[in-house]
Amino acid sequence: MALISINGVSRVFDDPKRKTGVIALDDINLEVQRNDFLCLLGPSGCGKSTLLNMIAGFDLPSAGTVSVGGQVIGRPGADRGVVFQQANLMPWLPVWENVAFHLKMSGAGKATRREKSQKFIDMVGLTGFENYFPSELSGGMNQRVGIARALLMNPEVILMDEPFGALDEQTRMDMHGELIRIWRESKSTIVFVTHGIDESLALGTHVAVMTARPGRIRELMPIDLARPRDPTSPAFNDYKRHILSLLRPENVIAPV
Ligand SMILES: Nc1ncnc2c1ncn2[C@@H]1O[C@H](COP(=O)(O)OP(=O)(O)OP(=O)(O)O)[C@@H](O)[C@H]1O
């Protein structure tokens, strides 16, 4: 059985100003297996975040269902960890307290929080920075704290909404390598929103290409590329050309 099942999901937002509705998602059907790394790829406004928010339980479909582990999602839960574009850390708390934030909310004592956070601080490569504050860290390091915070709850699924969108190119590429290592070590299942074709091909075991207005899945493709992935390889560029043809069907690039 798939870990995540999205069945006939549509989402219509009211637009009271224009007295009409915006069809953000139209009849989405997708399955994500345990340990998949699915990238949701598409142009701005195609409904990627809306779909991710429904898996997270922040929003509900207008029609259809989203299930995780066989349970229909109706609200957020500890089985789903979320990482946003901004790490949303508490600036007044050191790294280890930010990582253990959800444990504090559930009433765990300081010694337990400190101990449990260490494994994940080590996993994201922040050993030695436990007592630093977010303002003392780079953007990439702050995102690592956000990832460690999501991992600590041992979620079934990690949901990431353009988590590296605000990082420079070099840091983003470094973070791709780190995330793949973390994904393998933690044996997690990841759904990752991006509008970057290269990013989706660097990361995904699968890429779901979406089209805009109304948002639909144009194609779900398994990515059969060895890791570490080489963005200059012919196979990588074959995938890229195919994705471009899906995103811009009127503008197909001839093979070279
Ligand atoms: N709360 C809302 N109320 C009304 N319309 C909304 C709301 N949230 C999203 N939309 C609309 O739904 C569509 C999809 O938005 P969404 O943010 O999911 O797209 P996206 O693919 O994640 O875009 P981006 O890459 O720019 O973040 C857009 O047309 C957007 O304007």
Coordinates of C-alpha atoms and ligand atoms in Angstrom, one line a residue:
M1 CA 0.0 0.0 0.0
A2 CA 1.2 3.5 -0.8
L3 CA 2.3 5.6 2.1
I4 CA 0.6 8.7 0.7
S5 CA -2.5 8.4 -1.5
I6 CA -4.0 11.5 -3.2
N7 CA -7.3 10.6 -4.7
G8 CA -9.3 12.9 -7.0
V9 CA -8.2 16.0 -5.1
S10 CA -9.5 19.4 -6.2
R11 CA -9.2 22.7 -4.5
V12 CA -11.3 25.7 -5.4
F13 CA -10.5 29.0 -3.6
D14 CA -13.3 31.7 -3.4
D15 CA -12.5 34.9 -5.1
P16 CA -15.2 37.2 -3.6
K17 CA -13.8 40.3 -5.4
R18 CA -14.5 38.7 -8.8
K19 CA -17.5 36.7 -7.5
T20 CA -15.9 33.5 -8.8
G21 CA -13.7 30.6 -7.7
V22 CA -10.0 29.9 -8.5
I23 CA -9.5 26.3 -9.4
A24 CA -6.0 25.8 -7.8
L25 CA -6.0 22.0 -8.2
D26 CA -8.1 19.8 -10.5
D27 CA -8.5 16.1 -10.0
I28 CA -5.0 15.2 -8.7
N29 CA -4.2 11.5 -8.3
L30 CA -0.8 10.6 -6.9
E31 CA 0.7 7.8 -4.9
V32 CA 4.0 8.1 -2.9
Q33 CA 5.6 4.9 -1.7
R34 CA 7.6 4.6 1.6
N35 CA 11.2 5.9 1.1
D36 CA 10.3 7.8 -2.1
F37 CA 11.7 11.2 -2.7
L38 CA 9.0 12.9 -4.7
C39 CA 9.6 16.4 -6.2
L40 CA 6.5 18.4 -7.1
L41 CA 7.7 20.6 -10.0
G42 CA 5.8 23.3 -11.8
P43 CA 5.5 27.0 -12.6
S44 CA 4.6 29.6 -10.1
G45 CA 0.9 29.4 -9.1
C46 CA 0.3 25.8 -10.4
G47 CA -0.8 24.7 -6.9
K48 CA 2.4 23.0 -5.5
S49 CA 2.1 24.6 -2.1
T50 CA -1.6 24.0 -2.0
L51 CA -1.1 20.3 -2.5
L52 CA 1.7 20.1 0.0
N53 CA -0.5 22.0 2.5
M54 CA -3.2 19.4 2.1
I55 CA -0.7 16.6 2.8
A56 CA 0.4 18.6 5.9
G57 CA -3.2 19.0 7.0
F58 CA -3.1 22.8 6.9
D59 CA -5.8 22.9 4.3
L60 CA -8.6 20.6 3.1
P61 CA -9.5 19.5 -0.4
S62 CA -12.8 20.8 -2.0
A63 CA -13.2 17.3 -3.4
G64 CA -11.3 14.0 -3.0
T65 CA -9.1 12.7 -0.2
V66 CA -5.4 12.7 1.0
S67 CA -4.4 9.7 3.1
V68 CA -1.1 9.1 4.9
G69 CA -0.6 5.5 6.2
G70 CA -4.2 4.7 5.3
Q71 CA -5.6 7.6 7.4
V72 CA -7.5 10.4 5.7
I73 CA -5.8 13.7 6.6
G74 CA -8.0 16.3 8.2
R75 CA -5.4 18.2 10.4
P76 CA -1.7 18.5 11.0
G77 CA 0.0 15.6 12.9
A78 CA 3.3 14.5 14.3
D79 CA 3.5 11.9 11.5
R80 CA 4.2 14.7 9.0
G81 CA 7.2 17.1 9.5
V82 CA 7.2 20.3 7.5
V83 CA 10.2 22.5 6.4
F84 CA 9.4 25.8 4.8
Q85 CA 11.4 28.2 2.7
Q86 CA 12.2 30.3 5.8
A87 CA 13.3 28.0 8.7
N88 CA 10.9 29.9 11.1
L89 CA 13.2 29.4 14.0
M90 CA 12.8 31.0 17.5
P91 CA 15.5 33.7 17.4
W92 CA 15.8 33.7 21.2
L93 CA 16.5 30.0 21.5
P94 CA 19.8 28.3 20.8
V95 CA 20.1 25.6 18.1
W96 CA 19.5 22.7 20.4
E97 CA 16.3 24.3 21.8
N98 CA 15.0 25.0 18.4
V99 CA 15.6 21.4 17.3
A100 CA 13.8 20.2 20.4
F101 CA 11.0 22.7 20.2
H102 CA 8.2 20.2 19.6
L103 CA 9.4 18.2 22.6
K104 CA 9.1 21.3 24.8
M105 CA 5.6 21.8 23.6
S106 CA 4.8 18.2 24.7
G107 CA 6.2 18.8 28.1
A108 CA 9.6 17.0 27.9
G109 CA 12.2 18.1 30.5
K110 CA 15.4 20.0 29.6
A111 CA 17.8 17.0 30.0
T112 CA 15.6 14.9 27.7
R113 CA 15.4 17.7 25.1
R114 CA 19.1 18.3 25.1
E115 CA 19.9 14.6 24.8
K116 CA 17.3 13.9 22.0
S117 CA 18.3 16.9 20.0
Q118 CA 21.9 15.9 19.7
K119 CA 21.4 12.9 17.4
F120 CA 19.7 15.2 14.8
I121 CA 22.1 18.1 15.3
D122 CA 24.9 15.6 14.4
M123 CA 22.9 14.2 11.5
V124 CA 22.5 17.6 9.8
G125 CA 26.2 18.4 10.4
L126 CA 25.8 21.1 13.1
T127 CA 27.9 19.4 15.8
G128 CA 29.6 22.2 17.8
F129 CA 26.9 24.7 17.0
E130 CA 24.4 23.5 19.7
N131 CA 24.6 26.8 21.7
Y132 CA 24.6 29.2 18.7
F133 CA 21.6 31.4 18.1
P134 CA 19.9 31.6 14.6
S135 CA 21.3 35.1 14.0
E136 CA 24.8 33.7 14.4
L137 CA 24.3 31.1 11.6
S138 CA 24.2 31.2 7.8
G139 CA 20.9 30.7 5.8
G140 CA 22.0 27.1 5.0
M141 CA 22.8 26.3 8.6
N142 CA 19.4 27.7 9.7
Q143 CA 17.7 25.4 7.1
R144 CA 19.6 22.5 8.6
V145 CA 18.2 23.4 12.0
G146 CA 14.7 23.4 10.5
I147 CA 15.4 19.9 8.9
A148 CA 16.7 18.6 12.3
R149 CA 13.6 19.9 14.0
A150 CA 11.4 18.1 11.5
L151 CA 13.4 14.8 11.8
L152 CA 13.3 14.8 15.6
M153 CA 9.6 13.9 15.6
N154 CA 10.5 10.8 13.6
P155 CA 7.7 11.6 11.1
E156 CA 6.5 9.2 8.5
V157 CA 6.8 11.9 5.9
I158 CA 8.9 15.1 5.6
L159 CA 7.2 17.8 3.6
M160 CA 9.5 20.6 2.2
D161 CA 8.2 23.7 0.5
E162 CA 11.1 25.3 -1.5
P163 CA 13.4 24.9 1.5
F164 CA 16.5 26.1 -0.4
G165 CA 14.8 28.8 -2.4
A166 CA 16.5 31.6 -0.5
L167 CA 20.0 30.1 -0.7
D168 CA 22.8 31.0 -3.1
E169 CA 23.5 28.5 -5.9
Q170 CA 26.7 26.9 -4.3
T171 CA 25.0 26.5 -0.8
R172 CA 21.9 25.1 -2.5
M173 CA 24.0 22.4 -4.3
D174 CA 25.8 21.6 -1.0
M175 CA 22.4 21.3 0.7
H176 CA 21.2 18.9 -2.0
G177 CA 24.1 16.5 -1.2
E178 CA 23.4 16.8 2.5
L179 CA 19.7 16.2 2.1
I180 CA 20.2 13.1 0.1
R181 CA 22.6 11.8 2.8
I182 CA 20.0 12.6 5.5
W183 CA 17.2 11.1 3.5
R184 CA 19.2 7.8 3.2
E185 CA 20.3 7.8 6.8
S186 CA 16.9 8.5 8.2
K187 CA 15.1 6.3 5.7
S188 CA 12.5 9.0 5.4
T189 CA 9.9 9.7 2.7
I190 CA 10.1 13.2 1.3
V191 CA 7.7 15.3 -0.7
F192 CA 9.7 18.4 -2.0
V193 CA 8.2 21.4 -3.7
T194 CA 10.3 23.2 -6.2
H195 CA 10.1 25.2 -9.4
G196 CA 13.7 24.3 -10.4
I197 CA 14.1 21.5 -13.0
D198 CA 17.7 20.9 -12.1
E199 CA 16.8 20.8 -8.4
S200 CA 14.1 18.2 -9.0
L201 CA 16.5 16.1 -11.1
A202 CA 19.3 16.4 -8.5
L203 CA 17.0 15.1 -5.7
G204 CA 14.0 13.1 -6.7
T205 CA 13.4 9.4 -7.1
H206 CA 10.3 10.7 -8.8
V207 CA 9.3 14.0 -10.3
A208 CA 5.6 15.0 -10.7
V209 CA 5.4 17.7 -13.3
M210 CA 2.4 20.0 -12.8
T211 CA 0.8 22.4 -15.2
A212 CA -0.7 25.8 -14.2
R213 CA -4.4 26.8 -14.0
P214 CA -6.0 24.6 -13.2
G215 CA -3.2 22.7 -11.5
R216 CA -2.9 19.2 -12.8
I217 CA -0.3 16.4 -12.8
R218 CA 1.1 16.4 -16.3
E219 CA 3.3 13.4 -15.8
L220 CA 4.8 11.4 -12.9
M221 CA 8.2 10.2 -13.9
P222 CA 10.6 7.9 -12.1
I223 CA 14.2 9.3 -12.3
D224 CA 16.6 6.5 -13.1
L225 CA 19.9 8.4 -12.6
A226 CA 22.8 7.1 -10.5
R227 CA 23.9 9.2 -7.4
P228 CA 25.7 11.5 -7.0
R229 CA 23.9 13.0 -10.0
D230 CA 25.8 14.8 -12.7
P231 CA 23.9 17.7 -14.1
T232 CA 26.2 17.8 -17.2
S233 CA 25.6 14.1 -18.1
P234 CA 23.6 13.3 -21.3
A235 CA 21.0 11.3 -19.3
F236 CA 20.4 14.2 -16.9
N237 CA 19.9 16.5 -19.9
D238 CA 17.5 14.0 -21.6
Y239 CA 15.3 14.2 -18.6
K240 CA 15.6 18.0 -18.5
R241 CA 14.6 18.3 -22.2
H242 CA 11.6 16.1 -21.6
I243 CA 10.5 18.1 -18.6
L244 CA 10.9 21.3 -20.6
S245 CA 8.7 19.9 -23.3
L246 CA 6.0 19.1 -20.7
L247 CA 6.2 22.6 -19.2
R248 CA 6.4 24.4 -22.5
P249 CA 4.9 22.1 -25.1
E250 CA 4.8 24.8 -27.7
N251 CA 8.6 25.2 -27.3
V252 CA 10.1 21.8 -27.6
I253 CA 13.9 21.9 -27.8
A254 CA 15.3 19.7 -30.5
P255 CA 17.7 17.0 -29.4
V256 CA 21.4 18.0 -30.0
Ligands
LIG1 N1 -5.7 31.1 0.4 C1 -5.9 31.3 -1.0 N2 -7.0 32.1 -1.4 C2 -7.2 32.3 -2.7 N3 -6.4 31.8 -3.7 C3 -5.3 31.0 -3.3 C4 -5.0 30.8 -1.9 N4 -3.9 30.0 -1.9 C5 -3.5 29.8 -3.2 N5 -4.4 30.4 -4.0 C6 -4.3 30.4 -5.5 O1 -4.1 29.1 -5.9 C7 -3.2 28.9 -6.9 C8 -2.1 28.0 -6.5 O2 -1.3 28.6 -5.5 P1 0.0 27.9 -4.8 O3 0.6 28.9 -3.8 O4 -0.4 26.6 -4.4 O5 0.9 27.7 -6.1 P2 2.5 27.4 -6.2 O6 2.6 26.5 -7.3 O7 3.0 26.9 -4.8 O8 3.2 28.8 -6.5 P3 4.6 29.3 -6.1 O9 5.6 28.5 -6.8 O10 4.6 30.7 -6.6 O11 4.7 29.3 -4.6 C9 -2.7 30.4 -7.3 O12 -3.5 30.8 -8.4 C10 -3.1 31.1 -6.0 O13 -3.3 32.5 -6.3

